mmCIF file of C-alpha atoms and ligand atoms in Angstrom:
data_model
loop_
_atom_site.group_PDB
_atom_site.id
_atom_site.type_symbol
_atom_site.label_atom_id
_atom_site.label_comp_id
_atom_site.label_asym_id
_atom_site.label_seq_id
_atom_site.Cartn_x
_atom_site.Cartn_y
_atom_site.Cartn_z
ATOM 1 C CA UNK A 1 9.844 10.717 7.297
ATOM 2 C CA UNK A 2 6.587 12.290 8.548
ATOM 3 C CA UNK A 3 4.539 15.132 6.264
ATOM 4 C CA UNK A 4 3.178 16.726 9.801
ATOM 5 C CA UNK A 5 6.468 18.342 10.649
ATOM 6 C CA UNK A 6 4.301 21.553 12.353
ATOM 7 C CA UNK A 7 2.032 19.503 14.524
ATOM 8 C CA UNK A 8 4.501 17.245 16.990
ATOM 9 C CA UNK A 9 1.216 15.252 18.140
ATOM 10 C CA UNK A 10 0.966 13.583 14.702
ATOM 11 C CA UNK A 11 4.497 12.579 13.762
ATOM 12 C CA UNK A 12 4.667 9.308 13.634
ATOM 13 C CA UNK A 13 8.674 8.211 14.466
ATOM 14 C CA UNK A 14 9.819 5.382 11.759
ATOM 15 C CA UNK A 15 11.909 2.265 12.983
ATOM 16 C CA UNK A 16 14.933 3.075 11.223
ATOM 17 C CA UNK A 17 15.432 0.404 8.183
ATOM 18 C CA UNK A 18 18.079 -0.675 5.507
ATOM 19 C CA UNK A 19 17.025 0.654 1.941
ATOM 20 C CA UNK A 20 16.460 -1.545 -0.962
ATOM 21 C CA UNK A 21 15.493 -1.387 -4.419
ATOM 22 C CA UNK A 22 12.216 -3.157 -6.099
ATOM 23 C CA UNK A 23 12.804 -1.965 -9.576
ATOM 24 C CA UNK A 24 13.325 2.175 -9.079
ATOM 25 C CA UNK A 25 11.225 1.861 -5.907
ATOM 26 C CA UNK A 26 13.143 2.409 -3.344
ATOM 27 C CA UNK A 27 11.692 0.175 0.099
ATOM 28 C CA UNK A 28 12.744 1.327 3.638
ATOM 29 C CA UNK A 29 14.944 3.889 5.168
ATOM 30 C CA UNK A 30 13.098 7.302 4.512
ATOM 31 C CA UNK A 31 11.520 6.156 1.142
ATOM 32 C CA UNK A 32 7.880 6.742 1.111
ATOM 33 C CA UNK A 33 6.039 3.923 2.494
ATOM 34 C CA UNK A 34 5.255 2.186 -1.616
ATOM 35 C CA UNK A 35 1.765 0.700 -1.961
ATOM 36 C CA UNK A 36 1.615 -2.948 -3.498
ATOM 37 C CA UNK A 37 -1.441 -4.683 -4.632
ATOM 38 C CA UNK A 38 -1.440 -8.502 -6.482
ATOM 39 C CA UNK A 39 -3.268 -9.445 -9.551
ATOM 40 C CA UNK A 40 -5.811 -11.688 -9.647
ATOM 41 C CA UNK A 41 -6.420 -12.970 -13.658
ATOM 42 C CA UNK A 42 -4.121 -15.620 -14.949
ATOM 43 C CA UNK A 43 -1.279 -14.433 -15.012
ATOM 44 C CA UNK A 44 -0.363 -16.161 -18.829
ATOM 45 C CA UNK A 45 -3.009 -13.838 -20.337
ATOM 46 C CA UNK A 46 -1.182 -10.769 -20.780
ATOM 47 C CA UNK A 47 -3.512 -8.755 -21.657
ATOM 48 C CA UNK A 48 -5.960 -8.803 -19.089
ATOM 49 C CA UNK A 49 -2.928 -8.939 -16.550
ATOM 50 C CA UNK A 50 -1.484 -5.986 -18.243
ATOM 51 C CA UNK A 51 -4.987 -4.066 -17.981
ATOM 52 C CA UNK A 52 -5.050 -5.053 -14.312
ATOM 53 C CA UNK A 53 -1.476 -3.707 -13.232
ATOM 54 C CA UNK A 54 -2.235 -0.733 -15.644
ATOM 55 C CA UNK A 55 -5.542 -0.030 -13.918
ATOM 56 C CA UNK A 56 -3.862 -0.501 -10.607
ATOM 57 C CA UNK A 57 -0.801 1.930 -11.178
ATOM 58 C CA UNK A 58 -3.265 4.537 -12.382
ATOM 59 C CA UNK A 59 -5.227 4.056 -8.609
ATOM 60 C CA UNK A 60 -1.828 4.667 -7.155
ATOM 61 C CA UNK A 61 0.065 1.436 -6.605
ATOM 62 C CA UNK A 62 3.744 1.875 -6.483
ATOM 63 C CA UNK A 63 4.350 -2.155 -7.307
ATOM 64 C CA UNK A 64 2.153 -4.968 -9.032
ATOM 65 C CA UNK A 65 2.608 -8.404 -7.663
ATOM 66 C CA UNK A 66 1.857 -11.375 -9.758
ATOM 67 C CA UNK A 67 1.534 -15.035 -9.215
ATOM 68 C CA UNK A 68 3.891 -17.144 -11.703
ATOM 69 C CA UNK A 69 2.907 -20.445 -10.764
ATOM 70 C CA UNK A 70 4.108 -22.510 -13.974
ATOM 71 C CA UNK A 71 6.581 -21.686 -17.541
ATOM 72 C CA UNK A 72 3.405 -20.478 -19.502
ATOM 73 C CA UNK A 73 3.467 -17.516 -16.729
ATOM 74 C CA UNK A 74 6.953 -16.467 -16.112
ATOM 75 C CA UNK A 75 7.028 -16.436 -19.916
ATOM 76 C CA UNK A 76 4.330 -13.915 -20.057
ATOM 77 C CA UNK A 77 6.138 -11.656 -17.338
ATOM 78 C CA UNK A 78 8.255 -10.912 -19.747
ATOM 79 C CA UNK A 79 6.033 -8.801 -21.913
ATOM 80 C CA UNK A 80 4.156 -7.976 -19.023
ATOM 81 C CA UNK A 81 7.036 -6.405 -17.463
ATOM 82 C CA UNK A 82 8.266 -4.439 -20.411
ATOM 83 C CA UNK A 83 4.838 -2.653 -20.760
ATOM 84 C CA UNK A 84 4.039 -2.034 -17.101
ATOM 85 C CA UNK A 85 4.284 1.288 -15.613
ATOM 86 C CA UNK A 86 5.266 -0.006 -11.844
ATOM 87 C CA UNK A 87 8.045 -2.390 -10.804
ATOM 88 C CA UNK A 88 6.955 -6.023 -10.479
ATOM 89 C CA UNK A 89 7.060 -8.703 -7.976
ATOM 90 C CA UNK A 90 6.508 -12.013 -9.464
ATOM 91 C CA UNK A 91 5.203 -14.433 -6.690
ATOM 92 C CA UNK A 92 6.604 -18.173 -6.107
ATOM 93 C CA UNK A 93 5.908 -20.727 -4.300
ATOM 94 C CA UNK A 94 8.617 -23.783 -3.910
ATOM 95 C CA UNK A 95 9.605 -23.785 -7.549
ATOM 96 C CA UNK A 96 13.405 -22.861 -7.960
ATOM 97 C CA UNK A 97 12.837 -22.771 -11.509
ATOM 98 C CA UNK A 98 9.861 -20.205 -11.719
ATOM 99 C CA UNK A 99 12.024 -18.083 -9.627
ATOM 100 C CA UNK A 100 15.074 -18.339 -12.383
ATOM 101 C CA UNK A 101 12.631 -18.211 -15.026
ATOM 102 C CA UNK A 102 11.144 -14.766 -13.209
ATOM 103 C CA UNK A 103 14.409 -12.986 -12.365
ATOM 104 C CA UNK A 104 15.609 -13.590 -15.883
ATOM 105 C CA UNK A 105 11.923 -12.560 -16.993
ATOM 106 C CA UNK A 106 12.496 -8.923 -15.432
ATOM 107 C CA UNK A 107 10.793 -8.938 -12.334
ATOM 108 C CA UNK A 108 12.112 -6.325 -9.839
ATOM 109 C CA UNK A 109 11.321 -8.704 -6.725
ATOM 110 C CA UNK A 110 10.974 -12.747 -6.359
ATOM 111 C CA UNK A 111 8.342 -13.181 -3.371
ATOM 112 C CA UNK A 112 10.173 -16.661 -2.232
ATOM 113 C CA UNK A 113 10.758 -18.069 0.995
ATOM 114 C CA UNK A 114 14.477 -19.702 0.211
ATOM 115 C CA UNK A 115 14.101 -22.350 3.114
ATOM 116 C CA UNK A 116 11.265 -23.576 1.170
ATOM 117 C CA UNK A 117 12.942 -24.362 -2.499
ATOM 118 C CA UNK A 118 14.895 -27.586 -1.935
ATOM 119 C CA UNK A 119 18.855 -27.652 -0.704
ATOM 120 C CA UNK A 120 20.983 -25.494 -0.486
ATOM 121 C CA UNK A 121 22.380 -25.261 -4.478
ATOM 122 C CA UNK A 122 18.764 -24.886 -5.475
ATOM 123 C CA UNK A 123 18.782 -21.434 -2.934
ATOM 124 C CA UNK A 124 22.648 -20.626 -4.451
ATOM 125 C CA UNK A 125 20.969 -20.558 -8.004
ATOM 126 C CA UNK A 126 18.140 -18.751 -6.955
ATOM 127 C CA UNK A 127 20.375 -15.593 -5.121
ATOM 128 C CA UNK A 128 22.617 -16.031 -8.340
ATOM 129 C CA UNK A 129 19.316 -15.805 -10.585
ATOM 130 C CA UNK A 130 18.222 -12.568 -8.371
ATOM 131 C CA UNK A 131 21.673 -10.903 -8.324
ATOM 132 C CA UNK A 132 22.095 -11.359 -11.868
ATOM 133 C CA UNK A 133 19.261 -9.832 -12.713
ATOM 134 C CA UNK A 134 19.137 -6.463 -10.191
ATOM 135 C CA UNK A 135 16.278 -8.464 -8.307
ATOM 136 C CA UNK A 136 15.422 -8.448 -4.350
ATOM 137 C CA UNK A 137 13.257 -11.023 -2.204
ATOM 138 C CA UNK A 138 10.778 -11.040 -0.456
ATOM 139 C CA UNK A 139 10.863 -13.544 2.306
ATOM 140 C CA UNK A 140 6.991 -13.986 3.219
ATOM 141 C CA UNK A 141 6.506 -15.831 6.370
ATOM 142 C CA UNK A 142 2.417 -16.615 6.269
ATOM 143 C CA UNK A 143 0.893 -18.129 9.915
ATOM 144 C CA UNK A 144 -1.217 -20.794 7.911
ATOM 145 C CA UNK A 145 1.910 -21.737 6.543
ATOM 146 C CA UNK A 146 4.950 -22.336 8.972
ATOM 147 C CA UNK A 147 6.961 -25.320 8.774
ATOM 148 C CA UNK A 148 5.879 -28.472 10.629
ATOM 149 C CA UNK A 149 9.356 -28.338 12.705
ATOM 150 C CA UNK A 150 8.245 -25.107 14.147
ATOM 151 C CA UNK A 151 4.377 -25.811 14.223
ATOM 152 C CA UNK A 152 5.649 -29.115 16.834
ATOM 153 C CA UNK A 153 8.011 -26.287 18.571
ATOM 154 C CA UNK A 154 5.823 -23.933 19.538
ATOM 155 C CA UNK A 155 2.517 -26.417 19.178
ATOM 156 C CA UNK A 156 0.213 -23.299 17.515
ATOM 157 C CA UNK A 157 1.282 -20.755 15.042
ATOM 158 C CA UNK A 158 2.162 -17.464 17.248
ATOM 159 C CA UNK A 159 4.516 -14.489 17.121
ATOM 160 C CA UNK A 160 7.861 -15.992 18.105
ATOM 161 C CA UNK A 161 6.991 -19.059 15.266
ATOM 162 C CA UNK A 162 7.043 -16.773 12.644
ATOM 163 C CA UNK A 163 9.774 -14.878 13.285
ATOM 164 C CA UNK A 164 11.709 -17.641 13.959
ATOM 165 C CA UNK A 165 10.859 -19.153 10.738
ATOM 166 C CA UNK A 166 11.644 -15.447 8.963
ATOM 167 C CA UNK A 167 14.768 -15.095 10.559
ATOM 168 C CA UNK A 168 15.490 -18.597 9.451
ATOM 169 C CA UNK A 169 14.724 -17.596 5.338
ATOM 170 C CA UNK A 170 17.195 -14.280 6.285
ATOM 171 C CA UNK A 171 20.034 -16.290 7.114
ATOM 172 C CA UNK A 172 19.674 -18.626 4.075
ATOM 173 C CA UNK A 173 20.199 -15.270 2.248
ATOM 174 C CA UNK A 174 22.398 -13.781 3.935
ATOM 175 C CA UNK A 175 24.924 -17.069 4.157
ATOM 176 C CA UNK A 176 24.669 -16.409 0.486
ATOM 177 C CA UNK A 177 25.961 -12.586 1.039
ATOM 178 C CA UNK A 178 22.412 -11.599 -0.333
ATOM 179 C CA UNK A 179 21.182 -8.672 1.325
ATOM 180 C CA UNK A 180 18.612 -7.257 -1.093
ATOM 181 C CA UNK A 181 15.664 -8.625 0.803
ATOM 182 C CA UNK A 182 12.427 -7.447 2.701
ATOM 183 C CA UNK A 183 10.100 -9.204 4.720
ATOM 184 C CA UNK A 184 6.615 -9.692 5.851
ATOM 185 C CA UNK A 185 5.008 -11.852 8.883
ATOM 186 C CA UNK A 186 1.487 -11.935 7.829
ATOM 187 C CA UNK A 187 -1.544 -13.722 9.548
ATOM 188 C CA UNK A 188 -5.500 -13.448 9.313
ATOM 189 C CA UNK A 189 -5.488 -12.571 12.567
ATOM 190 C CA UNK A 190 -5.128 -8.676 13.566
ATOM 191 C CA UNK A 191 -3.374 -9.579 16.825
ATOM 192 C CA UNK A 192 -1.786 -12.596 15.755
ATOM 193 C CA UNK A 193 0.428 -10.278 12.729
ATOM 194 C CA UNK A 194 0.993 -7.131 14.853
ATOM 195 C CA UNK A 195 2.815 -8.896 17.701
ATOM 196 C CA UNK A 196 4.594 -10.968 14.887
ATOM 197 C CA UNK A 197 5.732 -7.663 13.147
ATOM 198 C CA UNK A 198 6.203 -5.652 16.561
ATOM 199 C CA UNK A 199 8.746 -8.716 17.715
ATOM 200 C CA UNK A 200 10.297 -9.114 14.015
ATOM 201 C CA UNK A 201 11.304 -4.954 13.883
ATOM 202 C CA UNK A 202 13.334 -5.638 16.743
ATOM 203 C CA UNK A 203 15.667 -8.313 15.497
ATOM 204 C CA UNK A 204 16.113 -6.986 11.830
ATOM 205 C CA UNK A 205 17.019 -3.893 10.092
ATOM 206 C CA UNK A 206 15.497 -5.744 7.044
ATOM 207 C CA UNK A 207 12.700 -3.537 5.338
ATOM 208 C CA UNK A 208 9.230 -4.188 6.277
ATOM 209 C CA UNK A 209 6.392 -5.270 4.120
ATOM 210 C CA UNK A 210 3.115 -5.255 6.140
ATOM 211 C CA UNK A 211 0.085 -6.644 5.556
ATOM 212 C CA UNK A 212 -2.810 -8.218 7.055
ATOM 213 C CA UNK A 213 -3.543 -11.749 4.846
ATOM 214 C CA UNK A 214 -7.040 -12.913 3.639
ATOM 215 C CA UNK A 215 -8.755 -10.260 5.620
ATOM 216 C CA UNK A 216 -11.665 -10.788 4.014
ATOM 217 C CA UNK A 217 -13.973 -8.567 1.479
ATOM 218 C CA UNK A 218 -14.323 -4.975 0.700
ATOM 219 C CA UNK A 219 -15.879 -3.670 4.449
ATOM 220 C CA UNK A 220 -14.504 -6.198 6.293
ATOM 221 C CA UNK A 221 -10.943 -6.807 5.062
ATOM 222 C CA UNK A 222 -10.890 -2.712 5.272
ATOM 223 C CA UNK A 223 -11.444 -2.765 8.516
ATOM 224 C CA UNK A 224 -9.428 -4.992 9.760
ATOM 225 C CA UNK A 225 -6.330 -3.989 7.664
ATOM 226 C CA UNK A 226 -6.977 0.035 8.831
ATOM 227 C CA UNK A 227 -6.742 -1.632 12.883
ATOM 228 C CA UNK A 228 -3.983 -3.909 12.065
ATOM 229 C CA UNK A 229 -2.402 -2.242 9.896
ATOM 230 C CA UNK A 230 -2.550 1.514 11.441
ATOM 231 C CA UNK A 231 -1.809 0.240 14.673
ATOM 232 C CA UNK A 232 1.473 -0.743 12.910
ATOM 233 C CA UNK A 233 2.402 2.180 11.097
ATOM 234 C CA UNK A 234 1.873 4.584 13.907
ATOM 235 C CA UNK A 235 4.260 3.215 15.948
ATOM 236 C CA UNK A 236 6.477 3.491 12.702
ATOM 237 C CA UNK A 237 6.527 -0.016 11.661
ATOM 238 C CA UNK A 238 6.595 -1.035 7.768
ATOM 239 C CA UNK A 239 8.100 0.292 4.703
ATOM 240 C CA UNK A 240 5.812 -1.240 2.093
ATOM 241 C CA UNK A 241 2.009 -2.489 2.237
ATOM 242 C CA UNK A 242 -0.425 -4.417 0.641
ATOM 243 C CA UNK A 243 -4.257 -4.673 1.880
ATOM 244 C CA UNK A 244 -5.635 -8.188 1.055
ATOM 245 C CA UNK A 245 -9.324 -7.784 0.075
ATOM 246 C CA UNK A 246 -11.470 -10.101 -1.932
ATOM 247 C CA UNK A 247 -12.145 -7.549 -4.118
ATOM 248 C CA UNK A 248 -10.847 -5.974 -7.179
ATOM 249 C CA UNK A 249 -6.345 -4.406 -6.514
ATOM 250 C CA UNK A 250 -8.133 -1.229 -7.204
ATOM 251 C CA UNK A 251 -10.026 -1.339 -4.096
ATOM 252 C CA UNK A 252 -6.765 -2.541 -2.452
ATOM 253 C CA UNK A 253 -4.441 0.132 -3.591
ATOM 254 C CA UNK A 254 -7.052 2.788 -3.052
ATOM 255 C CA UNK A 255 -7.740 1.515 0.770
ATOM 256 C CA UNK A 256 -4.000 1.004 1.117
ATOM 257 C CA UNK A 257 -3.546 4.744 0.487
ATOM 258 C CA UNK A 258 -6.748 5.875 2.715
ATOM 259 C CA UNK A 259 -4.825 3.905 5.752
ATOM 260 C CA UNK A 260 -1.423 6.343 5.109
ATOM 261 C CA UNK A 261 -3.397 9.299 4.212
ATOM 262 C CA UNK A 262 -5.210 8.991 7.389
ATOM 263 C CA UNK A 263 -1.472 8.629 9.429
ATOM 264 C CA UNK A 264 -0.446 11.697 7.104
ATOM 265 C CA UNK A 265 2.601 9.172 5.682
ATOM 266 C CA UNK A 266 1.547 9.480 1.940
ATOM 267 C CA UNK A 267 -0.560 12.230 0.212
ATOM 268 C CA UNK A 268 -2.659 11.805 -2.706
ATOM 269 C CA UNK A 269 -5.526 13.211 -4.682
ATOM 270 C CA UNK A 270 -8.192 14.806 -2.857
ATOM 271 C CA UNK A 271 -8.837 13.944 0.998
ATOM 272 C CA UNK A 272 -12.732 14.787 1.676
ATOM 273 C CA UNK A 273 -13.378 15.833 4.970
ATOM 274 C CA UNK A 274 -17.575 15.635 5.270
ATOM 275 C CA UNK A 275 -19.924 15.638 8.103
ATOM 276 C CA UNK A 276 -22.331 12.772 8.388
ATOM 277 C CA UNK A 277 -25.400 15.257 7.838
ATOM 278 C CA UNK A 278 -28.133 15.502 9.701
ATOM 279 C CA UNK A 279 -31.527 17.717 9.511
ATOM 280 C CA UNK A 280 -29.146 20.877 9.841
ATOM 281 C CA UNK A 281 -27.865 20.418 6.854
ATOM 282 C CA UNK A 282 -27.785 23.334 3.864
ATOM 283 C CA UNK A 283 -27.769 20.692 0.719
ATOM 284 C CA UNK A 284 -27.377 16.802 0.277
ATOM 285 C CA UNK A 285 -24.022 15.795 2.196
ATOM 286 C CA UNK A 286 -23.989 12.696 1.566
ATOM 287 C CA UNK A 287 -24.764 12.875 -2.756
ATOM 288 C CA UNK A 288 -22.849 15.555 -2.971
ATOM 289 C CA UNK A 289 -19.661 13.589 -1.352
ATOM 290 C CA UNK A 290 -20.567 10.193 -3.617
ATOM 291 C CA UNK A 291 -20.775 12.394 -6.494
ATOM 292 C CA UNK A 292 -17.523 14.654 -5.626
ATOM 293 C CA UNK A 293 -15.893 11.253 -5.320
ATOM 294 C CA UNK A 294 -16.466 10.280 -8.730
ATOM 295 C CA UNK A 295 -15.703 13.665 -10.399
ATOM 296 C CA UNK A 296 -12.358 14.231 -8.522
ATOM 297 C CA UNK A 297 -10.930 10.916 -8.714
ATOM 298 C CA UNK A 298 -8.608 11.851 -11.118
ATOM 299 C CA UNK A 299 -6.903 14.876 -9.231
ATOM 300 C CA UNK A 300 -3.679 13.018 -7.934
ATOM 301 C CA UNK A 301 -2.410 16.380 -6.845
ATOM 302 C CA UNK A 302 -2.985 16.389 -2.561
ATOM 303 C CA UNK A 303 -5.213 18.264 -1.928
ATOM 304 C CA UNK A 304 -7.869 18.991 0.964
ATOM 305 C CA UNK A 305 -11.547 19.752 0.226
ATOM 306 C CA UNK A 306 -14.502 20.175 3.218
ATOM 307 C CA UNK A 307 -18.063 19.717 2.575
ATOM 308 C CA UNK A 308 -19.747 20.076 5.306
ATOM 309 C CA UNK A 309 -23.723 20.492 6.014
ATOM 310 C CA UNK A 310 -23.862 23.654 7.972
ATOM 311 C CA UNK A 311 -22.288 26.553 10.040
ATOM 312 C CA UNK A 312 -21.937 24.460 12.875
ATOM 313 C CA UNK A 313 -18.401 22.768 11.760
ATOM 314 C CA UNK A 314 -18.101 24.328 8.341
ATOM 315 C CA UNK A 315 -15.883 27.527 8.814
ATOM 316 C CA UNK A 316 -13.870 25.520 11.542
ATOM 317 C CA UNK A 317 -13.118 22.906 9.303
ATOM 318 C CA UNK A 318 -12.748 25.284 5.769
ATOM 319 C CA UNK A 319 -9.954 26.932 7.911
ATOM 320 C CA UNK A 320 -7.745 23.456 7.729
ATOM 321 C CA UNK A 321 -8.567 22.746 3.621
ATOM 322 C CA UNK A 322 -7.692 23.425 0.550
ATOM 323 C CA UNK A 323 -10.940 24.285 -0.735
ATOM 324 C CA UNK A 324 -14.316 24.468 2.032
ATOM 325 C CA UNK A 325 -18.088 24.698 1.530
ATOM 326 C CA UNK A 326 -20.532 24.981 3.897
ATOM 327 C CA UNK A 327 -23.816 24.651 3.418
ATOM 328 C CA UNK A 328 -25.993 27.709 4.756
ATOM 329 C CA UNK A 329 -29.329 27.009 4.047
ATOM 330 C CA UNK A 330 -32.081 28.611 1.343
ATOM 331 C CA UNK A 331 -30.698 26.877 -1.605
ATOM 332 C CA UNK A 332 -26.834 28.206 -1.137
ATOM 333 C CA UNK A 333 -23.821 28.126 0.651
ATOM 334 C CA UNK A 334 -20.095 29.554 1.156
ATOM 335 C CA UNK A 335 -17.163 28.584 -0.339
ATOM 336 C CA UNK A 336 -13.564 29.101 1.102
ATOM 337 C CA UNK A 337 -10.284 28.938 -0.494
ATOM 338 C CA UNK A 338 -7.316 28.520 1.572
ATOM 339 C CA UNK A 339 -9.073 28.812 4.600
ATOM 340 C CA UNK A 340 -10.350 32.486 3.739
ATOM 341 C CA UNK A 341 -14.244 32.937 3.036
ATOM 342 C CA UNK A 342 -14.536 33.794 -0.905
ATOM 343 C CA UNK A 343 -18.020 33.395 -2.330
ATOM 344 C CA UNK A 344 -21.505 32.137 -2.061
ATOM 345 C CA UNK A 345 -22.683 29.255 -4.281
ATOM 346 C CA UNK A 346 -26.020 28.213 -5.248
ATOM 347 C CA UNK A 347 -26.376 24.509 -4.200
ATOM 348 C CA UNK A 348 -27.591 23.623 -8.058
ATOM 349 C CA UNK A 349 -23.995 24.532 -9.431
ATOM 350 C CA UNK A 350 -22.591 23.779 -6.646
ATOM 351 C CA UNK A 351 -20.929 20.432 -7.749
ATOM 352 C CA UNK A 352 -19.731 21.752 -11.278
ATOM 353 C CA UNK A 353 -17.927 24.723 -9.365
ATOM 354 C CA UNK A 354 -16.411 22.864 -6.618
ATOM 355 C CA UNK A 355 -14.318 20.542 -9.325
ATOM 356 C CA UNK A 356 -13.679 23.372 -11.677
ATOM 357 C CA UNK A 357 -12.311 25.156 -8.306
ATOM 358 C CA UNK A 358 -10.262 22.077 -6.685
ATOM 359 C CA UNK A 359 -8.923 21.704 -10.207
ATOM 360 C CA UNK A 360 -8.067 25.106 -10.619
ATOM 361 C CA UNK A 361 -6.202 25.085 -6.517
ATOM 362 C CA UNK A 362 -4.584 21.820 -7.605
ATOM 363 C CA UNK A 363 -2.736 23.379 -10.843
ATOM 364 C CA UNK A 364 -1.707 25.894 -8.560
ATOM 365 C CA UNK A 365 -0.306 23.907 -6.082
ATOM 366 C CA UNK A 366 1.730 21.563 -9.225
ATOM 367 C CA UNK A 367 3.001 24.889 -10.194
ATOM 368 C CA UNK A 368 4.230 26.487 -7.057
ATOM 369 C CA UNK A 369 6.462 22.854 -6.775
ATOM 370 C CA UNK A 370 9.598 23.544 -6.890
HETATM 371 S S1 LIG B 1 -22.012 19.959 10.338
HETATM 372 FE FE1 LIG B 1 -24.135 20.631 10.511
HETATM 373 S S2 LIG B 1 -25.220 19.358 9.012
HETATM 374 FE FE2 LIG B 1 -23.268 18.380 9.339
HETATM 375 S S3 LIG B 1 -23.705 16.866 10.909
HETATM 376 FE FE3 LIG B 1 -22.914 18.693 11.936
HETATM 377 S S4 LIG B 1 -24.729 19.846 12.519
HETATM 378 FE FE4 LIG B 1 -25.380 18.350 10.985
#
């Protein structure tokens, strides 16, 4: 799927995956690529883990994750999972039983590596648990994780390691006729996890969950997820993300969707396309984008908006958006709609009028939807 189907030099070509289900979210084939984030309060207060996955749906996340690391917390899924908006993944680690307990709580998803629950009845009840329930895995192969069998293989954890260990969880699964299952090769590392994920799209058709683990906080983890990441998706690898910031899921969600609006792979909201200003400039660029931010983060509708300091790459750039001002010096500038010059605007209203008028093009847009 590519939304640049005019412009051949940005489609990006998918790898061609299976489709499963997390809850109505449909992962892989030519399903959106979904946007996942993972809760970070304890996951037995319901309320505040509620608020969290609420607060995160409303940024845009298509699934929650949440750690259920003993009984008190699979038992709160429950209500969790009746009240949330999105699909979620409930996340173990080792425990057969948390997984049962999670399945049978509602979760849409077990994150579970199978090869690390105990034998092979424990991974029979576990597939039973997930079948029973309309539940896929997750297999999540982490570098600072493998097991110590192929840590003395390949003496370091690299690319063919963790494949190797994915393709390992797989075929627990799939001896078990399971089939319902994604998977992710992550690592801290930006080179480290795209040649594990450019060597694990070649030897599955399994959905791909990408993401670049503990990549540190809001700048930095941004950074390197956008490189990692990007790099991935633009030569069409991954079906589902998550950006791993130490910072609030918001931030996650809304950084995961700036990395597929920049790929044009997902639309949302409004994309702002501003100059850096400089002493050309008509008005305040850079207030007037901080405070645009703020007033239009509601707008889900996707939309285009350019604010740009003067004549110098205003019109060019109001041709390609939505809605366009350009700043022309003594105290106004010009707006466009649909690329075609319509008014001047003072720069004192200007920030009142440009909502009111993105509002006003986004209603439009919602109604000329078929
Ligand atoms: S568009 Fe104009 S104001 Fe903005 S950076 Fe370029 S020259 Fe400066």
């Amino acid at each position: 799927m590519t939304l640049n189907p005019i412009r051949p030099w940005r489609n990006v070509m998918r790898r061609k995956s299976r489709q499963i289900m997390v809850g109505r979210v449909p992962i892989g084939g030519d399903a959106p690529i979904s946007v996942q984030t993972m809760t970070n309060t304890d996951s037995a207060d319901v309320k505040a883990t509620l608020a969290q996955v609420i607060a995160a749906a409303n940024a845009g996340a298509d699934i929650v994750r949440i750690s259920t690391p003993d009984q008190a917390a699979t038992q709160a899924l429950r209500e969790i999972v009746r009240e949330s908006p999105v699909p979620i993944v409930a996340d173990i680690h080792f425990h057969h039983r948390r997984a049962i307990e999670a399945a049978e709580a509602g979760a849409a998803c077990l994150r579970i590596n199978p090869g690390n629950i105990g034998d092979a009845q424990r991974v029979r009840e576990v597939v039973k648990a997930a079948r029973d329930n309309g539940c896929s895995i997750r297999i999540g192969v982490n570098a600072g994780s493998l097991e110590r069998h192929l840590l003395e293989k390949y003496g370091e954890p690299c690319p063919e390691a963790m494949v190797e260990s994915g393709l390992d969880h797989i075929k627990l699964l799939q001896d078990n006729d399971f089939h319902e299952f994604k998977i992710s090769v992550k690592a801290s590392d930006v080179f480290l996890a795209a040649a594990a994920y450019q060597q694990l799209a070649e030897v599955t058709d399994a959905p791909i969950h990408l993401g670049i683990t503990e990549a540190g906080g809001l700048r930095t983890g941004t950074v390197k997820s956008a490189v990692g990441l990007g790099n991935l998706l633009w030569a069409g690898i991954g079906d589902t993300i998550r950006v791993s910031l130490s910072a609030d899921p918001v931030e996650e969600v809304k950084v995961g969707f700036e990395i597929l609006k920049a790929l044009g792979l997902r639309t949302r909201g409004v994309q702002i396309i501003s100059c850096p200003s400089c002493a050309r400039q008509g008005f305040d660029v850079i207030k007037t984008v901080e405070a645009l931010e703020q007033r239009l983060e509601h707008v889900r509708t996707p939309i285009s908006l350019s604010i740009i300091g003067c004549v110098v790459n205003g019109p060019g750039e109001a041709l390609l958006t939505d809605v366009g001002f350009t700043g022309g010096g003594a105290g106004s500038g010009m707006v466009y709609l649909a690329g075609k010059q319509a008014h001047k605007l003072g720069n004192a209203e200007m920030i009142d009028e440009i909502v009111k008028l993105v509002e006003a093009r986004a209603a439009l847009i919602d109604a000329e939807k078929p």
